[in-house]
Coordinates of C-alpha atoms and ligand atoms in Angstrom, one line a residue:
X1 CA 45.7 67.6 -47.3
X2 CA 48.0 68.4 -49.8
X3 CA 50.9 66.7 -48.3
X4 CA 52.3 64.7 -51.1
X5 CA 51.9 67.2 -53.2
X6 CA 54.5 69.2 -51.3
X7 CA 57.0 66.9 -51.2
X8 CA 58.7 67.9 -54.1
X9 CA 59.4 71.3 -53.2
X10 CA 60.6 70.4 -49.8
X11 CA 62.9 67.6 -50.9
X12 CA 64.4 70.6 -52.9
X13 CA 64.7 72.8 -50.1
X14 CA 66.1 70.2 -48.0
X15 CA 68.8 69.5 -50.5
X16 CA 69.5 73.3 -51.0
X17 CA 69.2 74.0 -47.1
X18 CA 71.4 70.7 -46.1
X19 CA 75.1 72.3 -46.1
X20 CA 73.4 75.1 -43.7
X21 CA 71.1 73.9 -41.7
X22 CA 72.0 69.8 -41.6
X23 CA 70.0 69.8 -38.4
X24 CA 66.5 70.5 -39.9
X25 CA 66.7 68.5 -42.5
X26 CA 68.7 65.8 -41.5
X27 CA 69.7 64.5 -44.5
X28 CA 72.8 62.4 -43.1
X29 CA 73.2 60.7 -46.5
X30 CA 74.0 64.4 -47.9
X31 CA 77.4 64.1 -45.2
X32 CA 78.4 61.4 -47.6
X33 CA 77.4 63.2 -51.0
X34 CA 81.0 63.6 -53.2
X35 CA 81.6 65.3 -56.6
X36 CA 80.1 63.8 -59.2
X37 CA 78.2 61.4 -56.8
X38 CA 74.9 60.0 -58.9
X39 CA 71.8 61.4 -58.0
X40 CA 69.3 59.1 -56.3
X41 CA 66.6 58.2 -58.9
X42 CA 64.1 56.9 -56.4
X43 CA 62.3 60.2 -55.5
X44 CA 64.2 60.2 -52.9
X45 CA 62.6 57.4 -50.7
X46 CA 65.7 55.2 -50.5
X47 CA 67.6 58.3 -49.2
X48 CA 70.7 56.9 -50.0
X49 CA 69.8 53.3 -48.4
X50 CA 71.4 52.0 -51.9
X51 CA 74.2 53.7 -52.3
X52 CA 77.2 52.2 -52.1
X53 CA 78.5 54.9 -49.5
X54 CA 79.4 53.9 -45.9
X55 CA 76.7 54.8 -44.0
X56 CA 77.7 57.5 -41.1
X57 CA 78.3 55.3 -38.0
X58 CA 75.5 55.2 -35.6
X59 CA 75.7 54.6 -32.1
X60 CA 73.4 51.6 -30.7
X61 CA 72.1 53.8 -27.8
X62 CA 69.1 55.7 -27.5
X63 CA 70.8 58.8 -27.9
X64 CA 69.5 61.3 -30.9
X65 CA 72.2 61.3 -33.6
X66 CA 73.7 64.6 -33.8
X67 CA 71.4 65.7 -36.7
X68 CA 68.4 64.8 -35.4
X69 CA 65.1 66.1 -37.3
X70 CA 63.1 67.7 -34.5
X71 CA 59.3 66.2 -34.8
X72 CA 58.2 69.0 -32.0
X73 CA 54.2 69.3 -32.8
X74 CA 53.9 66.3 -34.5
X75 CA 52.0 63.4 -32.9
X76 CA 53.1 59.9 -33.4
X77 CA 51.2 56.9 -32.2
X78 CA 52.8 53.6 -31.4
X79 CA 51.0 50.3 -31.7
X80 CA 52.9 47.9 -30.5
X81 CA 51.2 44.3 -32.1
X82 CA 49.2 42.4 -29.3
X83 CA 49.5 41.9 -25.6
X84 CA 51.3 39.5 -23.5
X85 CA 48.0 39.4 -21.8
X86 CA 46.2 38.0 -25.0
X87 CA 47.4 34.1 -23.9
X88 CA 45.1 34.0 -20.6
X89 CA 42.1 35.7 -22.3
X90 CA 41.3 33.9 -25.7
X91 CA 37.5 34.0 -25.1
X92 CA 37.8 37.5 -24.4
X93 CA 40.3 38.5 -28.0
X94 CA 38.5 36.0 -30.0
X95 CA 35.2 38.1 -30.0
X96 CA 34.3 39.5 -33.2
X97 CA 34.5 43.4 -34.2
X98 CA 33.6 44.9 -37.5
X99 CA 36.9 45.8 -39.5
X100 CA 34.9 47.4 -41.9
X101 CA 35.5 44.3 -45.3
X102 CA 34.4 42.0 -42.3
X103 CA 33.9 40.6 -39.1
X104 CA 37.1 39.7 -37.7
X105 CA 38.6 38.8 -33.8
X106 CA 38.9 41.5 -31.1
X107 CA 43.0 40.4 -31.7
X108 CA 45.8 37.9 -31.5
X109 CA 48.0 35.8 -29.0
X110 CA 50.5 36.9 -31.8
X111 CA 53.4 34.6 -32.2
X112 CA 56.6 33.6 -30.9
X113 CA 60.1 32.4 -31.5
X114 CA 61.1 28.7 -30.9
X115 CA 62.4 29.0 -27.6
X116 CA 59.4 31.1 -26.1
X117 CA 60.0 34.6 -26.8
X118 CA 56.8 36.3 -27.9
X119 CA 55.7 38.7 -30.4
X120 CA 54.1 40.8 -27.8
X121 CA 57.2 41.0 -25.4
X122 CA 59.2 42.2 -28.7
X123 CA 56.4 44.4 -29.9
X124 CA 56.6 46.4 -26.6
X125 CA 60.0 46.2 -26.6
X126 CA 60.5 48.3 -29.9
X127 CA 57.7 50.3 -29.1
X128 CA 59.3 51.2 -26.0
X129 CA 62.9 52.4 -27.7
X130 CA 61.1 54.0 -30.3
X131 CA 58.8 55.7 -28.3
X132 CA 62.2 57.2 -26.5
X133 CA 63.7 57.9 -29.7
X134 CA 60.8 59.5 -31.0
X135 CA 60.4 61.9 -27.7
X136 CA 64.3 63.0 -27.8
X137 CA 63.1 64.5 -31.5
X138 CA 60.2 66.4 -29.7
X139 CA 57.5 64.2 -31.3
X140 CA 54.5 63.8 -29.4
X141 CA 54.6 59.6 -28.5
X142 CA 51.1 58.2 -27.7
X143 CA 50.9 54.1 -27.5
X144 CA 47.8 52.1 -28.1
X145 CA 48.5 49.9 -24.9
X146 CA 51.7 49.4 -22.7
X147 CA 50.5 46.2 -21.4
X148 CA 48.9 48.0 -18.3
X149 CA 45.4 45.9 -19.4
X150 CA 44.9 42.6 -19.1
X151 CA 44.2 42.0 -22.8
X152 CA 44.1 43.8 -26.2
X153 CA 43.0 46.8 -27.1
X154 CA 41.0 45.1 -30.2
X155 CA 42.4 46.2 -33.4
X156 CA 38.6 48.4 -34.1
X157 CA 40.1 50.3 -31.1
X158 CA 43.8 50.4 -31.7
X159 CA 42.5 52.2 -35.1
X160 CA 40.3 54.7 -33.0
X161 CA 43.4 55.2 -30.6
X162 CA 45.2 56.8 -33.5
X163 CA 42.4 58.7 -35.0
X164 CA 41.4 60.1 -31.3
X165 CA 45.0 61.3 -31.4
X166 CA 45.1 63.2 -34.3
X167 CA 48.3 61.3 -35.2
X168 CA 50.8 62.5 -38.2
X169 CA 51.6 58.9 -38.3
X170 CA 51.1 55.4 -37.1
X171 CA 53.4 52.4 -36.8
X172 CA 52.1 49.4 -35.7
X173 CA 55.0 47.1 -34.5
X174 CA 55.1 43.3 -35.1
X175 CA 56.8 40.3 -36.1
X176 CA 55.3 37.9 -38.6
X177 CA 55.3 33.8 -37.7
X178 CA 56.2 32.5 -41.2
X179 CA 57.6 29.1 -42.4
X180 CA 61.4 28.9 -41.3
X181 CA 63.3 29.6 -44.4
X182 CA 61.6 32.9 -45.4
X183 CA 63.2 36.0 -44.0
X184 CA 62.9 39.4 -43.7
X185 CA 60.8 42.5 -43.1
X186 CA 57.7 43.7 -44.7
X187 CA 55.7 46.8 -44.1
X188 CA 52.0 46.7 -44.3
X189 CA 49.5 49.5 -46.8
X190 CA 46.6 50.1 -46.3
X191 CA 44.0 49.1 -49.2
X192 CA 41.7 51.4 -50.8
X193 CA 38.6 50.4 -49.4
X194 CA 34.9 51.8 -48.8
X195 CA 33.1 49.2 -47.0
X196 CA 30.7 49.7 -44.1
X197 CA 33.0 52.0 -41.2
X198 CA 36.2 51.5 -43.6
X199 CA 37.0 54.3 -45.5
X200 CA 40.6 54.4 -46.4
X201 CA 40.6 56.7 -49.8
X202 CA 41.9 59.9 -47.8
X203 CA 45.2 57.7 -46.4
X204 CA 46.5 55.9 -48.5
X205 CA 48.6 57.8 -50.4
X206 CA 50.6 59.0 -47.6
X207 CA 50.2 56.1 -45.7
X208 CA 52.2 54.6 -48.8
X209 CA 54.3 57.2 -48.4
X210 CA 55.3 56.8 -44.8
X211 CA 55.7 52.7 -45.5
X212 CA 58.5 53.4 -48.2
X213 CA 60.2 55.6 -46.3
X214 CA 60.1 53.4 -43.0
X215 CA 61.3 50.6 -45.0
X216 CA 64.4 52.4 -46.5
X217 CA 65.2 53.3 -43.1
X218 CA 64.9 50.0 -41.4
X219 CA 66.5 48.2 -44.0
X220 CA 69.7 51.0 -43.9
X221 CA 69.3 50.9 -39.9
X222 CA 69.3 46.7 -39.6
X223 CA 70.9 45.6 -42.6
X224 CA 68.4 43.4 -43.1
X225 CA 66.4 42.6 -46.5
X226 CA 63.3 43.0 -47.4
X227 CA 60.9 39.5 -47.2
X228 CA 61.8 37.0 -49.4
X229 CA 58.2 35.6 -49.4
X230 CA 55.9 38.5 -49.6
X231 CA 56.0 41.7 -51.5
X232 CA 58.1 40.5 -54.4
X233 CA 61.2 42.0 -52.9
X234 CA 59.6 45.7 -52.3
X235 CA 59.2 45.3 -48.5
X236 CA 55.9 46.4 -49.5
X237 CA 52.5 44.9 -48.9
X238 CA 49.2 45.7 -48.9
X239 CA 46.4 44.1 -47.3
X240 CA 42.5 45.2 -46.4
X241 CA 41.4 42.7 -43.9
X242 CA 43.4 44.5 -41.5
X243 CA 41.1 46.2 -39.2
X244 CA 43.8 48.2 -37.8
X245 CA 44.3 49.7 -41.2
X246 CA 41.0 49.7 -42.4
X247 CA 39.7 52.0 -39.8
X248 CA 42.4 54.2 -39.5
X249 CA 41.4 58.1 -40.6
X250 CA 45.6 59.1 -40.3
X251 CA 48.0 57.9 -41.9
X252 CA 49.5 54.7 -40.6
X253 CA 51.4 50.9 -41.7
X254 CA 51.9 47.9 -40.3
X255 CA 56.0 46.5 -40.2
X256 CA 56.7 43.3 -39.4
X257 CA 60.2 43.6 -38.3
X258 CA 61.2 39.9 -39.3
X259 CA 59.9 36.5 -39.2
X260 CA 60.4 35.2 -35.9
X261 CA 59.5 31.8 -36.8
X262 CA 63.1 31.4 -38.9
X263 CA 66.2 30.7 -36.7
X264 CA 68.4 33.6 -38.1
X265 CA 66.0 35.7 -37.9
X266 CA 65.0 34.7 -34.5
X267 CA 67.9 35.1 -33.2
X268 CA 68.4 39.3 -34.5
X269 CA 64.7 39.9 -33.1
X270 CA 65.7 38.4 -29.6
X271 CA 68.5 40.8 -29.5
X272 CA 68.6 43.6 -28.2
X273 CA 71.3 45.6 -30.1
X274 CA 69.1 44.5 -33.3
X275 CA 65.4 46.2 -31.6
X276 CA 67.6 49.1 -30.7
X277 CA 69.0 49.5 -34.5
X278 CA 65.4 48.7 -35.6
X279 CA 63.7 51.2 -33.5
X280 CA 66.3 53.9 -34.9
X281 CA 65.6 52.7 -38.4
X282 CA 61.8 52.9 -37.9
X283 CA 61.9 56.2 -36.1
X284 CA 64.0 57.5 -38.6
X285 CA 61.6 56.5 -41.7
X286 CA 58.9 58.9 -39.8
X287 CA 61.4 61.5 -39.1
X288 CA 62.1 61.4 -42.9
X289 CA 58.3 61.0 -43.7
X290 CA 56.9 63.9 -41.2
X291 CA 59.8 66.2 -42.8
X292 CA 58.8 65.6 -46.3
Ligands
ZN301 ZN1 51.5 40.4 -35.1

């Protein structure tokens, strides 16, 4: 599908169509846009996340902004990173599936901050206010799991889940357990791979695509930086031992929101306010990615 090919002429119309019709292209940084403002050289990916204007203020509720994108017809799935369960059913996540490059475990425990909160807890968390967010734009919202099984899904099906859905995009929620000290978030590409079941050569152009715009967002939403020990200060990775990735048929990242192993950032992913600011910043990079 020729989506990125279209980009360019929708960014256009967007900026043309902004002054009139603000609400469907929601181009919030235009609000700030003054006479003789520099143009953004990024292709339009940071959407203003470097300017140096103030950002329009955004309320920390799970109310749409008033110029809210509407995402009605497009399908979005949710994967929010393993399962509370995973902890009482190790023999059961540890059994092998075929990611395509590999062999690899059904899934994770995940991890979890110092003082007990877990990745899965914070995965479903996010998943939960962006899955709100999401539906107040008209999107479609399917999640992979909402803890409602005891354990998983494995990460072969988590890929399926999206594929079955016919998803515009995927976002699969986590946090990373790094060495304190290194900080920030990263999103996740997809490789280019053709190996056994993995074919990723259709998505991952626009799976690169969504993952820059997602990161813009989050990093404008959160004020937070991109990982200071992985992706050489991009934000950006890209990984194919990922079976959640590799399998995938739409297009579809990985973020890990912040490294919950570090006390600082501990302590903005076990806050609420933060997961709220991070869920608008995620659902706003696929708002900017489904709208071209
Ligand atoms: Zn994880």
């Amino acid at each position: 599908m020729p989506f990125d090919a279209k980009t360019p002429a929708l960014a256009l119309g967007c900026a043309v169509l902004t002054v009139a019709a603000l609400a469907g292209c929601g181009g919030t940084a235009a609000l700030d846009a003054k006479p003789g403002a520099k143009p953004d050289a990024t292709s339009g990916t940071a959407n203003g996340a470097t300017s140096g204007a103030t950002p329009p203020v955004k309320p920390v509720t799970s109310a749409p902004p008033a110029a809210t994108r509407s995402l009605a017809g497009r399908t979005v799935v949710i994967d929010p990173g393993h399962n509370p369960g995973n902890f009482r059913h190790t023999s059961e996540i540890n059994q092998q599936v075929d990611i395509g490059t590999n062999r690899k475990e059904c899934d994770t425990t995940g991890t979890s901050t110092a003082d007990g909160y877990t990745e899965a807890a914070f995965t479903l968390d996010v998943s939960h206010r962006l899955r709100d967010l999401l539906r107040a734009q008209g999107a479609t919202v399917v999640l992979t799991h909402d803890a409602e099984r005891p354990f998983g899904p494995c990460v072969d099906e988590r890929a399926r889940l999206g594929n079955k859905a016919k998803a515009d995009a995927v976002v699969s929620v986590h946090a990373d357990g790094s060495a304190a000290g290194n900080r920030g978030f990263h999103v996740i590409l997809p490789a280019r791979v053709q190996s056994g079941a993995a074919d990723t050569t259709a998505i991952v152009g626009r799976s690169r695509t969504l993952g820059e715009r997602v990161a813009a967002q989050f990093a404008r939403a959160t004020g937070t930086s991109p990982a200071n020990y992985i992706g050489s200060g991009t934000g950006l990775d890209v990984r194919e031992d990922l079976g959640g990735l590799n399998l995938s048929t739409v297009p579809k990242v990985f973020l890990e929101c912040g490294n919950m192993r570090d006390p600082k950032d501990a302590a903005l992913l076990a806050n609420a306010a933060w997961r709220q600011k991070a869920a608008r910043g995620i659902a706003d990079g696929i708002g900017t990615y489904l709208q071209g």
